[in-house]
CSV table of C-alpha atoms in Angstrom, one decimal:
chain,number,residue,atom,x,y,z
P,123,MET,CA,-95.4,-5.8,55.3
P,124,ILE,CA,-92.0,-7.6,55.9
P,125,THR,CA,-91.1,-8.0,59.5
P,126,PHE,CA,-88.1,-9.3,61.5
P,127,LYS,CA,-89.9,-12.6,61.8
P,128,ASP,CA,-89.9,-12.9,58.0
P,129,PHE,CA,-86.1,-12.4,58.0
P,130,LYS,CA,-85.6,-15.0,60.7
P,131,ASN,CA,-87.9,-17.5,58.9
P,132,LYS,CA,-86.1,-17.0,55.6
P,133,ARG,CA,-82.7,-17.4,57.3
P,134,ALA,CA,-83.9,-20.6,59.0
P,135,GLU,CA,-85.1,-22.0,55.6
P,136,LEU,CA,-81.7,-21.2,54.1
P,137,ASN,CA,-79.9,-23.0,56.9
P,138,LYS,CA,-82.1,-26.0,56.5
P,139,ASN,CA,-81.5,-26.1,52.8
P,140,ARG,CA,-77.7,-25.7,53.4
P,141,ASN,CA,-77.7,-28.6,55.8
P,142,GLN,CA,-79.7,-30.8,53.3
P,143,TYR,CA,-77.2,-29.8,50.6
P,144,ARG,CA,-74.2,-30.8,52.8
P,145,GLU,CA,-75.8,-34.1,53.8
P,146,LEU,CA,-76.7,-35.0,50.2
P,147,ILE,CA,-73.1,-34.5,49.1
P,148,ARG,CA,-71.6,-36.3,52.1
P,149,SER,CA,-73.9,-39.3,51.9
P,150,SER,CA,-73.4,-39.5,48.1
P,151,VAL,CA,-69.6,-39.4,48.5
P,152,ASN,CA,-69.8,-42.2,51.1
P,153,ASP,CA,-72.1,-44.2,48.7
P,154,PHE,CA,-69.6,-43.7,45.9
P,155,ILE,CA,-66.7,-44.9,48.1
P,156,SER,CA,-68.7,-48.1,49.0
P,157,THR,CA,-69.5,-48.7,45.4
P,158,TYR,CA,-65.9,-48.2,44.4
P,159,ILE,CA,-64.6,-50.5,47.1
P,160,ARG,CA,-67.1,-53.3,46.0
P,161,SER,CA,-66.2,-52.9,42.4
P,162,LEU,CA,-62.5,-53.6,43.1
P,163,GLU,CA,-63.2,-57.1,44.4
P,164,LEU,CA,-60.6,-56.7,47.1
P,165,PRO,CA,-59.3,-59.8,49.0
P,166,GLY,CA,-60.3,-57.9,52.2
P,167,GLU,CA,-60.9,-54.5,53.6
P,168,THR,CA,-57.3,-54.3,55.0
P,169,PHE,CA,-54.0,-56.1,54.6
P,170,GLN,CA,-51.1,-56.4,57.1
P,171,THR,CA,-48.0,-54.3,56.7
P,172,ASN,CA,-44.5,-55.5,57.7
P,173,ASP,CA,-45.1,-54.1,61.2
P,174,ASN,CA,-48.3,-56.1,61.5
P,175,GLN,CA,-50.5,-53.0,61.1
P,176,ASN,CA,-53.9,-53.3,59.3
P,177,HIS,CA,-53.9,-51.0,56.4
P,178,PRO,CA,-57.0,-50.3,54.3
P,179,TYR,CA,-56.8,-50.8,50.5
P,180,VAL,CA,-59.0,-47.8,49.9
P,181,TYR,CA,-59.3,-44.8,52.2
P,182,VAL,CA,-59.9,-41.2,52.7
P,183,ILE,CA,-58.3,-38.9,55.3
P,184,ASN,CA,-60.8,-37.2,57.6
P,185,ASP,CA,-60.2,-33.7,59.1
P,186,ASP,CA,-58.8,-35.2,62.2
P,187,GLY,CA,-56.1,-37.1,60.2
P,188,THR,CA,-57.7,-40.6,60.6
P,189,TRP,CA,-57.8,-43.0,57.7
P,190,ARG,CA,-61.3,-44.4,57.0
P,191,GLN,CA,-63.4,-45.8,54.3
P,192,SER,CA,-65.9,-43.1,54.6
P,193,PHE,CA,-66.2,-39.5,55.7
P,194,PHE,CA,-67.9,-38.6,59.0
P,195,ASN,CA,-66.9,-35.0,58.4
P,196,LEU,CA,-66.3,-33.5,55.0
P,197,ASP,CA,-65.7,-29.8,54.3
P,198,ILE,CA,-68.4,-28.8,51.9
P,199,ASP,CA,-68.5,-25.4,50.3
P,200,LYS,CA,-71.9,-24.0,49.5
P,201,VAL,CA,-70.9,-23.3,45.8
P,202,ASP,CA,-68.0,-25.6,45.0
P,203,GLY,CA,-69.1,-28.6,46.9
P,204,ALA,CA,-66.5,-31.0,48.3
P,205,LYS,CA,-63.0,-31.8,47.1
P,206,PHE,CA,-61.1,-34.8,48.4
P,207,ASP,CA,-58.4,-37.3,47.7
P,208,LEU,CA,-59.3,-41.0,47.4
P,209,TYR,CA,-56.4,-43.3,48.1
P,210,THR,CA,-56.2,-46.7,46.5
P,211,VAL,CA,-53.4,-49.1,47.3
P,212,VAL,CA,-52.2,-50.7,44.1
P,213,ASP,CA,-49.6,-53.0,45.7
P,214,ASP,CA,-49.9,-54.6,49.1
P,215,GLU,CA,-46.5,-56.4,49.0
P,216,PRO,CA,-43.8,-55.4,51.6
P,217,PRO,CA,-42.1,-53.2,52.4
P,218,LEU,CA,-44.7,-50.4,52.1
P,219,PRO,CA,-48.2,-50.0,50.6
P,220,ARG,CA,-48.3,-48.1,47.4
P,221,PRO,CA,-51.4,-45.9,47.3
P,222,VAL,CA,-52.4,-43.8,44.3
P,223,ALA,CA,-54.3,-40.6,45.1
P,224,THR,CA,-57.2,-39.6,42.9
P,225,ARG,CA,-58.5,-36.0,43.4
P,226,ILE,CA,-62.3,-35.8,43.2
P,227,ASN,CA,-64.8,-32.9,43.3
P,228,VAL,CA,-68.5,-33.4,44.0
P,229,HIS,CA,-70.9,-30.5,43.6
P,230,MET,CA,-74.4,-29.5,42.6
P,231,MET,CA,-75.1,-28.0,39.2
P,232,ASP,CA,-78.6,-27.2,38.0
P,233,GLU,CA,-79.9,-29.3,41.0
P,234,LYS,CA,-78.0,-32.4,40.0
P,235,LEU,CA,-75.0,-34.0,41.6
P,236,VAL,CA,-71.9,-33.9,39.5
P,237,TYR,CA,-68.7,-35.9,40.1
P,238,VAL,CA,-65.5,-34.5,38.6
P,239,LEU,CA,-62.3,-36.5,38.3
P,240,LEU,CA,-59.7,-33.7,38.7
P,241,ALA,CA,-56.7,-34.0,36.4
P,242,ASP,CA,-53.4,-32.1,36.6
P,243,ARG,CA,-54.7,-29.8,33.9
P,244,GLN,CA,-58.2,-28.5,34.1
P,245,ASP,CA,-59.0,-29.2,30.5
P,246,ASN,CA,-58.4,-32.9,31.2
P,247,ASN,CA,-61.1,-33.1,34.0
P,248,VAL,CA,-63.8,-35.6,33.5
P,249,SER,CA,-67.4,-35.0,34.8
P,250,VAL,CA,-70.3,-37.3,35.3
P,251,SER,CA,-73.8,-36.3,36.3
P,252,ILE,CA,-75.2,-38.6,38.9
P,253,ASN,CA,-78.8,-39.7,38.3
P,254,GLY,CA,-78.6,-43.0,40.1
P,255,PRO,CA,-76.4,-45.8,41.4
P,256,GLU,CA,-75.4,-46.8,37.8
P,257,ASP,CA,-73.7,-43.4,37.4
P,258,LEU,CA,-71.6,-44.0,40.6
P,259,ILE,CA,-70.5,-47.3,39.0
P,260,LYS,CA,-69.6,-45.4,35.8
P,261,PHE,CA,-67.6,-42.9,37.8
P,262,SER,CA,-65.8,-45.8,39.7
P,263,GLU,CA,-64.7,-47.1,36.4
P,264,LEU,CA,-63.3,-43.7,35.4
P,265,VAL,CA,-61.3,-43.6,38.7
P,266,LYS,CA,-59.9,-47.1,38.1
P,267,GLN,CA,-58.9,-46.2,34.5
P,268,SER,CA,-57.2,-43.1,35.7
P,269,ILE,CA,-55.2,-45.2,38.2
P,270,ILE,CA,-54.2,-47.6,35.4
P,271,SER,CA,-53.0,-44.6,33.4
P,272,LYS,CA,-51.0,-43.3,36.3
P,273,ILE,CA,-49.3,-46.7,36.8
P,274,GLU,CA,-48.6,-47.0,33.0
P,275,SER,CA,-47.1,-43.5,32.9
P,276,GLU,CA,-44.6,-44.2,35.6
P,277,GLN,CA,-41.2,-43.4,34.1
P,278,LEU,CA,-38.4,-46.0,34.1
P,279,GLY,CA,-34.9,-44.7,33.5
P,280,LYS,CA,-33.9,-41.4,32.0
P,281,LYS,CA,-35.1,-39.8,28.9
P,282,THR,CA,-33.3,-37.4,26.6
P,283,PRO,CA,-34.6,-33.9,27.3
P,284,GLN,CA,-36.7,-32.4,24.5
P,285,ASN,CA,-35.4,-29.3,22.9
P,286,ASP,CA,-38.6,-27.1,22.8
P,287,SER,CA,-36.7,-23.9,22.2
P,288,VAL,CA,-37.8,-21.8,19.3
P,289,LYS,CA,-35.0,-21.1,16.7
P,290,LEU,CA,-35.5,-17.6,15.3
P,291,TRP,CA,-32.6,-17.5,12.9
P,292,ASP,CA,-32.7,-20.7,10.9
């Protein structure tokens, strides 16, 4: 016969699994950020701005608004995992740092970690299943390639507007 104690034990087991799930995602995200930073071969962790402030080359913004190179607190949904912006400075010359934001989602699917590079359009998202450290390196390369694409797509000057209207009476 099922008793209240059974309910309570089942609920405690679910809470334990939920905490393990959250910690797995949070620690994996921090491992990814470390892997990504190492792969960039940066001249240092930070550089000095015009006002002599140390500014990180790569950072995330925690819930309390602080800039860090890892998350100490990351909002993790039990189904959708975690979504965050990874900021990478692509030019450290004065007057201001030029960060490029990369939107990332990390979740579990079929008991495997999946990293998704979120694009402006959902059909352009890129997913990588994480089976080991080599997959974090692979995802780091995808992030870096997306940053190169964003830099290359920066528009210079004006362009003639395209006439995409449909002409019904030609």
